[in-house]
Amino acid sequence: MNRNEIVEYYSNLVNEIEHEFDRTIYYVQTEENIVNKINSDRAKIISKIKEIEINKLKNLKDSESIYDGLFCFFILPKHSFALVSKMNDDRQHKSTKKLKTDYDIDQIEYKLKLEAKDEYFESRNQIGQLIVLNCTLNKKIVENLIDHCIDPDENQLNSFEDLVKVKVLTQLIESYRDEIIIDLTNKENNKIATLELKDDFQQLDENNLSFIETILNIQSVQELNLKNYFIYEIPNNFFRPFKYLTKLNLNAMIERLDSNVFNGLENLETLKVSNTLRLIAKSDALKELINLKKLILYKVDIKNLELLTNLQNLKKLVLKKCEIECFETKKFDGLKSLESLKLFENKFK
């Protein structure tokens, strides 16, 4: 990263924002009070960009990319005046015949005009939002975040870790939908109660989730939903960052669970495992889940029920549409706190 790269990036960013705000003012020019508010918001955004640019220039490091450390970018809402203009340009180039999509464009444009005039003070992200971060990203991640509400393409990402960054940051951005500047530099203020991680990556690494601790108030994450039909094994210590997690939904075709997969989940109270075929689990695979109160196994082909013996605080156990080898009721004898056992449509071998 060099000085010219920084100056060029932030100069282009300011020009883009000036253009988007001018475009919006064109649509609402009869509403002076809203125009004044739009210009005030424009000034705030540009001032923030200048502040970040000065900081980057003062702390210039050749070894870093422009996406490392303090950084900002601008995102458009799903329906914006910029997108309407682009669609209109595309329409004019392709055909003069009015198609159904043309009516859709007209409806979007009309809706935007009404919103810009009547709701700008309530929902101020009609033009776009400035996102401010202080972490390590790359160009593909930033491009995916910018395009996410329009045309996301997560297949362009290089790794599961990059996908985690996109998922987490997207959820954070969506939680601040009415802010013109979304400052995510203070992780204590970045809270997500339920985190959704769904992907098709085949390789997971023990450190794939380490980014979460650098961007999120980890105590806020109470539930994690992980869905992936292309992984067959979860690395040991994979969930370690989520030490405050109380609910985990694991929907994956995993074939084995080792002893240390759930390390760090001492506060987990509910675990649901779904769609796992030919699961071979170590007898102590759940030993770290000392506070687990509810376990749901759905469509799990399990070969070893002895993994339940360590669940001293388990109160509810649900087995539905599972295939279970060597099923014996005495396998439940170690569940001293069990209050409810529900069996539905299972096959016992």
mmCIF file of C-alpha atoms in Angstrom:
data_model
loop_
_atom_site.group_PDB
_atom_site.id
_atom_site.type_symbol
_atom_site.label_atom_id
_atom_site.label_comp_id
_atom_site.label_asym_id
_atom_site.label_seq_id
_atom_site.Cartn_x
_atom_site.Cartn_y
_atom_site.Cartn_z
ATOM 1 C CA MET A 1 0.000 0.000 0.000
ATOM 2 C CA ASN A 2 1.329 3.444 -0.915
ATOM 3 C CA ARG A 3 0.217 7.025 -0.499
ATOM 4 C CA ASN A 4 -1.153 7.344 -4.035
ATOM 5 C CA GLU A 5 -3.309 4.248 -3.614
ATOM 6 C CA ILE A 6 -4.899 5.656 -0.471
ATOM 7 C CA VAL A 7 -5.522 9.098 -1.973
ATOM 8 C CA GLU A 8 -6.989 7.615 -5.157
ATOM 9 C CA TYR A 9 -9.304 5.215 -3.328
ATOM 10 C CA TYR A 10 -10.785 7.822 -1.006
ATOM 11 C CA SER A 11 -11.009 10.449 -3.747
ATOM 12 C CA ASN A 12 -13.038 8.028 -5.873
ATOM 13 C CA LEU A 13 -15.181 7.172 -2.870
ATOM 14 C CA VAL A 14 -16.004 10.835 -2.227
ATOM 15 C CA ASN A 15 -16.848 11.341 -5.909
ATOM 16 C CA GLU A 16 -19.164 8.331 -5.851
ATOM 17 C CA ILE A 17 -20.972 9.637 -2.789
ATOM 18 C CA GLU A 18 -21.283 13.147 -4.228
ATOM 19 C CA HIS A 19 -22.845 11.632 -7.339
ATOM 20 C CA GLU A 20 -25.351 9.500 -5.393
ATOM 21 C CA PHE A 21 -26.447 12.386 -3.194
ATOM 22 C CA ASP A 22 -26.826 14.718 -6.186
ATOM 23 C CA ARG A 23 -28.935 12.080 -7.908
ATOM 24 C CA THR A 24 -31.229 11.818 -4.889
ATOM 25 C CA ILE A 25 -31.585 15.589 -4.562
ATOM 26 C CA TYR A 26 -32.654 15.692 -8.201
ATOM 27 C CA TYR A 27 -35.666 13.539 -7.296
ATOM 28 C CA VAL A 28 -36.668 15.505 -4.172
ATOM 29 C CA GLN A 29 -35.660 19.023 -5.175
ATOM 30 C CA THR A 30 -39.109 20.461 -4.355
ATOM 31 C CA GLU A 31 -38.733 19.455 -0.693
ATOM 32 C CA GLU A 32 -36.298 22.001 0.740
ATOM 33 C CA ASN A 33 -36.255 20.605 4.276
ATOM 34 C CA ILE A 34 -35.366 17.132 3.026
ATOM 35 C CA VAL A 35 -32.740 18.495 0.640
ATOM 36 C CA ASN A 36 -31.122 20.305 3.563
ATOM 37 C CA LYS A 37 -31.118 17.100 5.579
ATOM 38 C CA ILE A 38 -29.630 15.132 2.694
ATOM 39 C CA ASN A 39 -26.845 17.681 2.320
ATOM 40 C CA SER A 40 -26.196 17.533 6.052
ATOM 41 C CA ASP A 41 -25.856 13.746 5.881
ATOM 42 C CA ARG A 42 -23.591 14.070 2.853
ATOM 43 C CA ALA A 43 -21.298 16.401 4.792
ATOM 44 C CA LYS A 44 -21.133 13.960 7.729
ATOM 45 C CA ILE A 45 -20.186 11.050 5.482
ATOM 46 C CA ILE A 46 -17.515 12.965 3.583
ATOM 47 C CA SER A 47 -16.077 14.332 6.828
ATOM 48 C CA LYS A 48 -15.776 10.764 8.145
ATOM 49 C CA ILE A 49 -14.056 9.633 4.956
ATOM 50 C CA LYS A 50 -11.530 12.476 5.196
ATOM 51 C CA GLU A 51 -10.856 11.553 8.812
ATOM 52 C CA ILE A 52 -10.120 7.940 7.859
ATOM 53 C CA GLU A 53 -7.957 8.986 4.910
ATOM 54 C CA ILE A 54 -5.812 11.212 7.141
ATOM 55 C CA ASN A 55 -5.443 8.378 9.652
ATOM 56 C CA LYS A 56 -4.369 5.934 6.926
ATOM 57 C CA LEU A 57 -1.793 8.371 5.566
ATOM 58 C CA LYS A 58 -0.353 8.991 9.021
ATOM 59 C CA ASN A 59 -0.042 5.266 9.727
ATOM 60 C CA LEU A 60 1.114 4.177 6.299
ATOM 61 C CA LYS A 61 2.707 0.706 6.181
ATOM 62 C CA ASP A 62 4.039 -0.807 2.975
ATOM 63 C CA SER A 63 3.276 -4.319 4.215
ATOM 64 C CA GLU A 64 -0.451 -3.645 4.567
ATOM 65 C CA SER A 65 -3.134 -3.458 1.914
ATOM 66 C CA ILE A 66 -5.708 -0.702 1.836
ATOM 67 C CA TYR A 67 -8.191 -3.204 3.297
ATOM 68 C CA ASP A 68 -6.166 -3.722 6.486
ATOM 69 C CA GLY A 69 -6.888 -1.759 9.640
ATOM 70 C CA LEU A 70 -9.103 1.321 9.538
ATOM 71 C CA PHE A 71 -11.097 1.289 6.319
ATOM 72 C CA CYS A 72 -14.445 2.414 4.929
ATOM 73 C CA PHE A 73 -16.641 1.753 1.910
ATOM 74 C CA PHE A 74 -20.075 2.784 0.658
ATOM 75 C CA ILE A 75 -23.024 0.480 0.031
ATOM 76 C CA LEU A 76 -26.254 1.140 -1.827
ATOM 77 C CA PRO A 77 -29.649 -0.098 -0.639
ATOM 78 C CA LYS A 78 -31.403 -2.808 -2.639
ATOM 79 C CA HIS A 79 -33.607 -0.218 -4.333
ATOM 80 C CA SER A 80 -31.800 3.034 -4.985
ATOM 81 C CA PHE A 81 -31.953 5.851 -7.493
ATOM 82 C CA ALA A 82 -28.570 4.744 -8.809
ATOM 83 C CA LEU A 83 -29.887 1.268 -9.595
ATOM 84 C CA VAL A 84 -33.015 2.661 -11.222
ATOM 85 C CA SER A 85 -30.865 4.850 -13.474
ATOM 86 C CA LYS A 86 -28.667 1.892 -14.388
ATOM 87 C CA MET A 87 -31.690 -0.253 -15.200
ATOM 88 C CA ASN A 88 -33.132 2.555 -17.310
ATOM 89 C CA ASP A 89 -29.861 2.827 -19.235
ATOM 90 C CA ASP A 90 -29.839 -0.934 -19.805
ATOM 91 C CA ARG A 91 -33.443 -0.807 -20.965
ATOM 92 C CA GLN A 92 -32.718 1.913 -23.515
ATOM 93 C CA HIS A 93 -29.773 0.007 -24.939
ATOM 94 C CA LYS A 94 -31.590 -3.306 -25.219
ATOM 95 C CA SER A 95 -34.989 -2.398 -26.589
ATOM 96 C CA THR A 96 -37.520 0.361 -27.125
ATOM 97 C CA LYS A 97 -40.359 -2.061 -26.426
ATOM 98 C CA LYS A 98 -41.909 -1.731 -22.971
ATOM 99 C CA LEU A 99 -41.588 -5.009 -21.073
ATOM 100 C CA LYS A 100 -42.830 -6.223 -17.703
ATOM 101 C CA THR A 101 -39.449 -5.359 -16.187
ATOM 102 C CA ASP A 102 -39.938 -1.786 -17.388
ATOM 103 C CA TYR A 103 -43.093 -1.514 -15.315
ATOM 104 C CA ASP A 104 -41.148 -2.918 -12.352
ATOM 105 C CA ILE A 105 -38.499 -0.231 -12.830
ATOM 106 C CA ASP A 106 -41.155 2.480 -13.012
ATOM 107 C CA GLN A 107 -42.780 1.180 -9.831
ATOM 108 C CA ILE A 108 -39.450 1.120 -8.017
ATOM 109 C CA GLU A 109 -38.701 4.665 -9.163
ATOM 110 C CA TYR A 110 -42.130 5.892 -8.037
ATOM 111 C CA LYS A 111 -41.764 4.153 -4.683
ATOM 112 C CA LEU A 112 -38.332 5.681 -4.170
ATOM 113 C CA LYS A 113 -39.652 9.158 -4.872
ATOM 114 C CA LEU A 114 -42.367 8.739 -2.258
ATOM 115 C CA GLU A 115 -39.967 7.319 0.298
ATOM 116 C CA ALA A 116 -37.421 10.027 -0.337
ATOM 117 C CA LYS A 117 -40.023 12.710 0.276
ATOM 118 C CA ASP A 118 -42.041 11.158 3.082
ATOM 119 C CA GLU A 119 -39.716 8.865 5.004
ATOM 120 C CA TYR A 120 -36.185 10.196 4.727
ATOM 121 C CA PHE A 121 -36.094 11.315 8.338
ATOM 122 C CA GLU A 122 -37.184 7.861 9.509
ATOM 123 C CA SER A 123 -35.149 5.622 7.205
ATOM 124 C CA ARG A 124 -32.029 7.431 6.074
ATOM 125 C CA ASN A 125 -30.329 4.683 4.103
ATOM 126 C CA GLN A 126 -32.162 5.384 0.856
ATOM 127 C CA ILE A 127 -29.038 6.834 -0.716
ATOM 128 C CA GLY A 128 -26.581 4.481 0.903
ATOM 129 C CA GLN A 129 -24.496 3.882 3.997
ATOM 130 C CA LEU A 130 -20.849 4.367 4.873
ATOM 131 C CA ILE A 131 -19.362 1.307 6.578
ATOM 132 C CA VAL A 132 -16.364 1.886 8.853
ATOM 133 C CA LEU A 133 -14.234 -1.073 9.968
ATOM 134 C CA ASN A 134 -10.957 -1.771 11.705
ATOM 135 C CA CYS A 135 -9.995 -5.342 10.811
ATOM 136 C CA THR A 136 -8.328 -7.396 8.091
ATOM 137 C CA LEU A 137 -10.278 -7.844 4.852
ATOM 138 C CA ASN A 138 -9.492 -8.324 1.173
ATOM 139 C CA LYS A 139 -10.853 -7.013 -2.105
ATOM 140 C CA LYS A 140 -13.220 -9.934 -2.741
ATOM 141 C CA ILE A 141 -14.761 -9.643 0.720
ATOM 142 C CA VAL A 142 -15.354 -5.916 0.294
ATOM 143 C CA GLU A 143 -16.835 -6.382 -3.186
ATOM 144 C CA ASN A 144 -19.148 -9.072 -1.850
ATOM 145 C CA LEU A 145 -20.287 -6.816 0.987
ATOM 146 C CA ILE A 146 -20.938 -3.941 -1.412
ATOM 147 C CA ASP A 147 -22.939 -6.185 -3.757
ATOM 148 C CA HIS A 148 -24.552 -8.308 -1.058
ATOM 149 C CA CYS A 149 -27.943 -6.605 -0.978
ATOM 150 C CA ILE A 150 -28.058 -6.427 -4.784
ATOM 151 C CA ASP A 151 -26.490 -9.549 -6.242
ATOM 152 C CA PRO A 152 -24.425 -11.521 -3.722
ATOM 153 C CA ASP A 153 -22.022 -14.115 -5.093
ATOM 154 C CA GLU A 154 -20.401 -15.974 -2.226
ATOM 155 C CA ASN A 155 -18.886 -18.469 -4.663
ATOM 156 C CA GLN A 156 -16.263 -15.836 -5.441
ATOM 157 C CA LEU A 157 -14.863 -16.041 -1.915
ATOM 158 C CA ASN A 158 -11.633 -17.914 -1.304
ATOM 159 C CA SER A 159 -12.347 -19.699 1.962
ATOM 160 C CA PHE A 160 -14.821 -20.463 4.694
ATOM 161 C CA GLU A 161 -13.068 -17.840 6.823
ATOM 162 C CA ASP A 162 -13.812 -15.190 4.187
ATOM 163 C CA LEU A 163 -17.421 -16.317 4.092
ATOM 164 C CA VAL A 164 -17.640 -15.987 7.887
ATOM 165 C CA LYS A 165 -16.423 -12.409 7.583
ATOM 166 C CA VAL A 166 -19.064 -11.623 4.960
ATOM 167 C CA LYS A 167 -21.848 -13.285 6.950
ATOM 168 C CA VAL A 168 -20.968 -11.582 10.234
ATOM 169 C CA LEU A 169 -20.450 -8.149 8.717
ATOM 170 C CA THR A 170 -23.626 -8.420 6.625
ATOM 171 C CA GLN A 171 -25.693 -9.237 9.707
ATOM 172 C CA LEU A 172 -24.138 -6.325 11.579
ATOM 173 C CA ILE A 173 -24.776 -3.928 8.699
ATOM 174 C CA GLU A 174 -28.402 -5.036 8.429
ATOM 175 C CA SER A 175 -28.902 -4.370 12.138
ATOM 176 C CA TYR A 176 -28.074 -0.692 11.532
ATOM 177 C CA ARG A 177 -30.400 -0.180 8.583
ATOM 178 C CA ASP A 178 -31.377 3.392 9.565
ATOM 179 C CA GLU A 179 -27.856 4.728 10.121
ATOM 180 C CA ILE A 180 -26.017 6.678 7.428
ATOM 181 C CA ILE A 181 -22.647 5.890 9.028
ATOM 182 C CA ILE A 182 -22.226 2.392 10.426
ATOM 183 C CA ASP A 183 -19.160 2.448 12.644
ATOM 184 C CA LEU A 184 -18.141 -1.123 13.502
ATOM 185 C CA THR A 185 -14.724 -0.263 14.948
ATOM 186 C CA ASN A 186 -15.791 -0.856 18.571
ATOM 187 C CA LYS A 187 -16.534 -4.558 18.920
ATOM 188 C CA GLU A 188 -18.274 -4.099 22.275
ATOM 189 C CA ASN A 189 -21.111 -2.385 20.406
ATOM 190 C CA ASN A 190 -21.326 -5.059 17.704
ATOM 191 C CA LYS A 191 -23.944 -7.532 18.848
ATOM 192 C CA ILE A 192 -25.630 -10.469 17.130
ATOM 193 C CA ALA A 193 -27.925 -12.743 19.120
ATOM 194 C CA THR A 194 -28.313 -15.417 16.417
ATOM 195 C CA LEU A 195 -25.538 -16.038 13.905
ATOM 196 C CA GLU A 196 -26.316 -17.822 10.627
ATOM 197 C CA LEU A 197 -23.462 -19.599 8.834
ATOM 198 C CA LYS A 198 -24.541 -21.480 5.722
ATOM 199 C CA ASP A 199 -22.110 -22.422 2.989
ATOM 200 C CA ASP A 200 -20.806 -25.110 0.642
ATOM 201 C CA PHE A 201 -17.107 -25.057 1.519
ATOM 202 C CA GLN A 202 -15.617 -28.516 1.923
ATOM 203 C CA GLN A 203 -12.664 -27.619 4.134
ATOM 204 C CA LEU A 204 -12.914 -26.221 7.642
ATOM 205 C CA ASP A 205 -10.027 -25.146 9.807
ATOM 206 C CA GLU A 206 -9.744 -24.847 13.573
ATOM 207 C CA ASN A 207 -9.177 -21.086 13.262
ATOM 208 C CA ASN A 208 -11.942 -20.300 10.742
ATOM 209 C CA LEU A 209 -14.059 -18.585 13.389
ATOM 210 C CA SER A 210 -11.276 -16.629 15.089
ATOM 211 C CA PHE A 211 -12.267 -13.459 13.194
ATOM 212 C CA ILE A 212 -15.484 -13.348 15.182
ATOM 213 C CA GLU A 213 -13.651 -12.480 18.369
ATOM 214 C CA THR A 214 -12.064 -9.446 16.688
ATOM 215 C CA ILE A 215 -15.293 -7.908 15.369
ATOM 216 C CA LEU A 216 -18.119 -9.080 17.655
ATOM 217 C CA ASN A 217 -19.105 -8.698 21.262
ATOM 218 C CA ILE A 218 -18.835 -12.437 21.718
ATOM 219 C CA GLN A 219 -21.083 -12.433 24.780
ATOM 220 C CA SER A 220 -23.984 -11.307 22.590
ATOM 221 C CA VAL A 221 -23.970 -14.471 20.457
ATOM 222 C CA GLN A 222 -26.457 -16.844 22.058
ATOM 223 C CA GLU A 223 -27.337 -19.055 19.084
ATOM 224 C CA LEU A 224 -25.318 -20.410 16.160
ATOM 225 C CA ASN A 225 -26.844 -22.114 13.121
ATOM 226 C CA LEU A 226 -24.266 -23.935 11.007
ATOM 227 C CA LYS A 227 -25.462 -25.575 7.788
ATOM 228 C CA ASN A 228 -23.141 -27.330 5.351
ATOM 229 C CA TYR A 229 -23.768 -30.526 3.373
ATOM 230 C CA PHE A 230 -20.231 -30.761 2.012
ATOM 231 C CA ILE A 231 -18.216 -31.244 5.175
ATOM 232 C CA TYR A 232 -17.661 -34.634 6.787
ATOM 233 C CA GLU A 233 -15.669 -33.609 9.825
ATOM 234 C CA ILE A 234 -15.542 -30.612 12.134
ATOM 235 C CA PRO A 235 -12.071 -29.689 13.421
ATOM 236 C CA ASN A 236 -11.274 -29.868 17.108
ATOM 237 C CA ASN A 237 -11.760 -26.570 18.967
ATOM 238 C CA PHE A 238 -13.780 -25.203 16.038
ATOM 239 C CA PHE A 239 -16.420 -23.659 18.324
ATOM 240 C CA ARG A 240 -14.016 -22.373 20.978
ATOM 241 C CA PRO A 241 -14.733 -18.651 20.311
ATOM 242 C CA PHE A 242 -18.389 -19.155 21.317
ATOM 243 C CA LYS A 243 -17.910 -19.642 25.040
ATOM 244 C CA TYR A 244 -21.209 -17.873 25.821
ATOM 245 C CA LEU A 245 -23.267 -19.822 23.291
ATOM 246 C CA THR A 246 -26.446 -21.417 24.668
ATOM 247 C CA LYS A 247 -27.908 -22.963 21.493
ATOM 248 C CA LEU A 248 -26.208 -24.718 18.570
ATOM 249 C CA ASN A 249 -27.954 -26.070 15.468
ATOM 250 C CA LEU A 250 -25.601 -28.281 13.488
ATOM 251 C CA ASN A 251 -27.011 -29.294 10.103
ATOM 252 C CA ALA A 252 -24.242 -31.105 8.268
ATOM 253 C CA MET A 253 -23.401 -34.520 6.851
ATOM 254 C CA ILE A 254 -20.546 -35.095 9.255
ATOM 255 C CA GLU A 255 -19.280 -38.640 9.709
ATOM 256 C CA ARG A 256 -17.239 -38.286 12.887
ATOM 257 C CA LEU A 257 -17.102 -36.338 16.114
ATOM 258 C CA ASP A 258 -13.838 -36.309 18.008
ATOM 259 C CA SER A 259 -13.326 -35.646 21.688
ATOM 260 C CA ASN A 260 -12.454 -31.951 21.396
ATOM 261 C CA VAL A 261 -14.879 -30.673 18.756
ATOM 262 C CA PHE A 262 -17.087 -28.932 21.316
ATOM 263 C CA ASN A 263 -14.312 -27.468 23.441
ATOM 264 C CA GLY A 264 -15.291 -24.069 24.817
ATOM 265 C CA LEU A 265 -19.049 -24.697 24.830
ATOM 266 C CA GLU A 266 -19.422 -25.154 28.582
ATOM 267 C CA ASN A 267 -22.489 -22.867 28.603
ATOM 268 C CA LEU A 268 -24.345 -24.643 25.798
ATOM 269 C CA GLU A 269 -27.865 -25.647 26.865
ATOM 270 C CA THR A 270 -29.437 -26.858 23.599
ATOM 271 C CA LEU A 271 -27.820 -28.883 20.823
ATOM 272 C CA LYS A 272 -29.600 -29.998 17.655
ATOM 273 C CA VAL A 273 -27.781 -32.254 15.191
ATOM 274 C CA SER A 274 -29.475 -32.920 11.837
ATOM 275 C CA ASN A 275 -28.852 -34.868 8.635
ATOM 276 C CA THR A 276 -25.671 -36.630 9.652
ATOM 277 C CA LEU A 277 -25.075 -39.982 7.979
ATOM 278 C CA ARG A 278 -22.914 -42.796 9.315
ATOM 279 C CA LEU A 279 -21.892 -40.743 12.335
ATOM 280 C CA ILE A 280 -19.065 -42.238 14.329
ATOM 281 C CA ALA A 281 -18.657 -40.326 17.559
ATOM 282 C CA LYS A 282 -16.087 -40.810 20.271
ATOM 283 C CA SER A 283 -17.709 -41.873 23.526
ATOM 284 C CA ASP A 284 -16.537 -38.625 25.137
ATOM 285 C CA ALA A 285 -17.394 -36.354 22.182
ATOM 286 C CA LEU A 286 -19.937 -34.437 24.282
ATOM 287 C CA LYS A 287 -17.939 -34.340 27.494
ATOM 288 C CA GLU A 288 -17.411 -30.555 27.339
ATOM 289 C CA LEU A 289 -21.157 -29.887 27.240
ATOM 290 C CA ILE A 290 -21.489 -29.977 31.008
ATOM 291 C CA ASN A 291 -24.565 -27.726 31.077
ATOM 292 C CA LEU A 292 -26.433 -29.272 28.151
ATOM 293 C CA LYS A 293 -30.125 -29.572 29.008
ATOM 294 C CA LYS A 294 -31.700 -30.462 25.657
ATOM 295 C CA LEU A 295 -30.363 -32.694 22.871
ATOM 296 C CA ILE A 296 -32.189 -33.233 19.576
ATOM 297 C CA LEU A 297 -30.970 -35.756 17.013
ATOM 298 C CA TYR A 298 -32.866 -35.554 13.715
ATOM 299 C CA LYS A 299 -32.082 -37.865 10.803
ATOM 300 C CA VAL A 300 -28.870 -39.019 12.396
ATOM 301 C CA ASP A 301 -27.367 -42.416 11.607
ATOM 302 C CA ILE A 302 -25.521 -43.047 14.853
ATOM 303 C CA LYS A 303 -23.380 -46.001 15.810
ATOM 304 C CA ASN A 304 -22.582 -45.165 19.405
ATOM 305 C CA LEU A 305 -25.123 -44.030 21.988
ATOM 306 C CA GLU A 306 -22.470 -44.195 24.681
ATOM 307 C CA LEU A 307 -21.617 -40.585 23.917
ATOM 308 C CA LEU A 308 -24.679 -39.675 26.001
ATOM 309 C CA THR A 309 -23.204 -40.993 29.230
ATOM 310 C CA ASN A 310 -21.387 -37.751 30.052
ATOM 311 C CA LEU A 311 -24.495 -35.578 29.931
ATOM 312 C CA GLN A 312 -25.227 -35.390 33.635
ATOM 313 C CA ASN A 313 -27.495 -32.317 33.343
ATOM 314 C CA LEU A 314 -29.476 -33.398 30.270
ATOM 315 C CA LYS A 315 -33.216 -33.036 30.877
ATOM 316 C CA LYS A 316 -34.730 -33.538 27.415
ATOM 317 C CA LEU A 317 -33.653 -36.006 24.728
ATOM 318 C CA VAL A 318 -35.361 -36.202 21.328
ATOM 319 C CA LEU A 319 -34.513 -38.828 18.690
ATOM 320 C CA LYS A 320 -36.450 -38.434 15.439
ATOM 321 C CA LYS A 321 -36.023 -40.343 12.163
ATOM 322 C CA CYS A 322 -32.691 -41.682 13.346
ATOM 323 C CA GLU A 323 -31.019 -44.996 12.581
ATOM 324 C CA ILE A 324 -29.425 -46.328 15.743
ATOM 325 C CA GLU A 325 -27.163 -49.348 16.059
ATOM 326 C CA CYS A 326 -27.121 -51.509 19.189
ATOM 327 C CA PHE A 327 -29.997 -49.646 20.796
ATOM 328 C CA GLU A 328 -30.435 -50.518 24.474
ATOM 329 C CA THR A 329 -32.401 -48.547 27.040
ATOM 330 C CA LYS A 330 -29.643 -49.078 29.593
ATOM 331 C CA LYS A 331 -27.569 -46.641 27.528
ATOM 332 C CA PHE A 332 -29.726 -43.933 29.109
ATOM 333 C CA ASP A 333 -28.990 -45.002 32.687
ATOM 334 C CA GLY A 334 -26.258 -42.398 33.061
ATOM 335 C CA LEU A 335 -28.639 -39.541 32.305
ATOM 336 C CA LYS A 336 -29.442 -38.813 35.942
ATOM 337 C CA SER A 337 -31.302 -35.557 35.238
ATOM 338 C CA LEU A 338 -33.375 -36.825 32.291
ATOM 339 C CA GLU A 339 -37.024 -35.786 32.549
ATOM 340 C CA SER A 340 -38.244 -36.338 28.982
ATOM 341 C CA LEU A 341 -37.343 -38.921 26.324
ATOM 342 C CA LYS A 342 -39.104 -38.681 22.960
ATOM 343 C CA LEU A 343 -38.654 -41.225 20.161
ATOM 344 C CA PHE A 344 -40.238 -40.642 16.735
ATOM 345 C CA GLU A 345 -40.019 -42.774 13.575
ATOM 346 C CA ASN A 346 -36.622 -44.248 14.379
ATOM 347 C CA LYS A 347 -35.010 -47.401 13.019
ATOM 348 C CA PHE A 348 -33.176 -49.595 15.499
ATOM 349 C CA LYS A 349 -30.561 -52.037 14.233
#
